[in-house]
Amino acid sequence: MNKYLAQTIIDNGGRLHPLAVLTLPGDGSHSIEPFVEETAATAYIDGTLVIGSALPAGFRRVRRCCEYPEVWICKKADTANS
């Protein structure tokens, strides 16, 4: 099981979950819960986690976090250098 605390999680329906915890039990499922307390087993992501292959406008992929479900660590696109 992997747990990630992120500034924002965007689920596969496009909904935003600010300061939330994504839990990946390893069976292809996932759950998203609001952040309540820190645990040592939770990795912190200073950015956005996006579930699914479609990225919202204005985001770029940094690296894949999980293949199934597909989860990406993303950052806001730098519009100044575009």
Short mmCIF file of C-alpha atoms in Angstrom, two decimals:
data_model
loop_
_atom_site.label_atom_id
_atom_site.label_comp_id
_atom_site.label_asym_id
_atom_site.label_seq_id
_atom_site.Cartn_x
_atom_site.Cartn_y
_atom_site.Cartn_z
CA MET A 1 0.00 0.00 0.00
CA ASN A 2 1.22 3.51 -0.87
CA LYS A 3 -0.06 6.78 0.56
CA TYR A 4 0.64 10.25 -0.82
CA LEU A 5 -0.21 13.60 0.73
CA ALA A 6 -0.40 16.24 -2.01
CA GLN A 7 -1.16 19.94 -2.19
CA THR A 8 -3.87 19.06 -4.71
CA ILE A 9 -5.24 15.81 -6.11
CA ILE A 10 -7.22 15.87 -9.35
CA ASP A 11 -9.27 12.69 -9.66
CA ASN A 12 -10.20 10.90 -12.87
CA GLY A 13 -13.48 12.87 -12.94
CA GLY A 14 -11.62 16.21 -12.92
CA ARG A 15 -12.59 17.09 -9.34
CA LEU A 16 -10.05 18.99 -7.22
CA HIS A 17 -9.17 17.74 -3.75
CA PRO A 18 -7.02 20.35 -1.94
CA LEU A 19 -4.52 19.08 0.65
CA ALA A 20 -5.65 15.46 0.45
CA VAL A 21 -4.28 11.94 0.88
CA LEU A 22 -4.33 9.44 -1.98
CA THR A 23 -4.25 5.80 -0.87
CA LEU A 24 -3.25 3.11 -3.39
CA PRO A 25 -3.78 -0.34 -1.84
CA GLY A 26 -2.09 -2.12 -4.75
CA ASP A 27 -5.18 -3.79 -6.22
CA GLY A 28 -5.91 -1.09 -8.82
CA SER A 29 -8.30 0.82 -6.59
CA HIS A 30 -7.70 4.14 -4.87
CA SER A 31 -9.26 6.42 -2.28
CA ILE A 32 -8.93 10.14 -1.63
CA GLU A 33 -9.47 11.62 1.80
CA PRO A 34 -8.95 15.12 3.20
CA PHE A 35 -5.68 15.50 5.12
CA VAL A 36 -6.22 15.14 8.87
CA GLU A 37 -2.91 14.09 10.37
CA GLU A 38 0.57 13.16 9.23
CA THR A 39 1.85 9.59 9.37
CA ALA A 40 5.39 8.39 8.72
CA ALA A 41 4.24 6.05 5.93
CA THR A 42 2.76 8.89 3.84
CA ALA A 43 4.97 10.48 1.17
CA TYR A 44 4.55 14.23 0.71
CA ILE A 45 4.19 15.59 -2.84
CA ASP A 46 4.82 19.32 -3.15
CA GLY A 47 2.61 19.67 -6.18
CA THR A 48 -0.38 18.03 -7.79
CA LEU A 49 -1.28 14.38 -8.28
CA VAL A 50 -3.41 13.67 -11.34
CA ILE A 51 -5.27 10.36 -11.61
CA GLY A 52 -5.68 9.20 -15.22
CA SER A 53 -3.98 9.96 -18.51
CA ALA A 54 -5.73 13.25 -19.30
CA LEU A 55 -4.02 16.30 -17.85
CA PRO A 56 -5.94 19.47 -17.04
CA ALA A 57 -4.95 22.54 -19.05
CA GLY A 58 -1.95 24.32 -17.60
CA PHE A 59 -0.28 21.24 -16.08
CA ARG A 60 2.75 19.24 -17.19
CA ARG A 61 3.81 15.76 -16.14
CA VAL A 62 6.87 15.42 -13.92
CA ARG A 63 6.88 11.66 -13.39
CA ARG A 64 4.59 8.66 -13.14
CA CYS A 65 3.78 7.67 -9.61
CA CYS A 66 1.72 4.55 -10.30
CA GLU A 67 0.70 2.59 -13.40
CA TYR A 68 -2.64 1.15 -12.30
CA PRO A 69 -4.49 3.32 -11.64
CA GLU A 70 -2.40 5.72 -13.67
CA VAL A 71 -1.21 8.50 -11.35
CA TRP A 72 1.07 11.38 -12.36
CA ILE A 73 2.98 13.91 -10.30
CA CYS A 74 2.37 17.20 -12.09
CA LYS A 75 3.38 20.83 -11.81
CA LYS A 76 1.76 23.96 -13.11
CA ALA A 77 3.12 24.69 -16.59
CA ASP A 78 5.58 27.57 -16.71
CA THR A 79 3.78 30.00 -19.00
CA ALA A 80 6.61 32.54 -18.87
CA ASN A 81 8.91 30.22 -20.86
CA SER A 82 6.28 28.88 -23.27
#
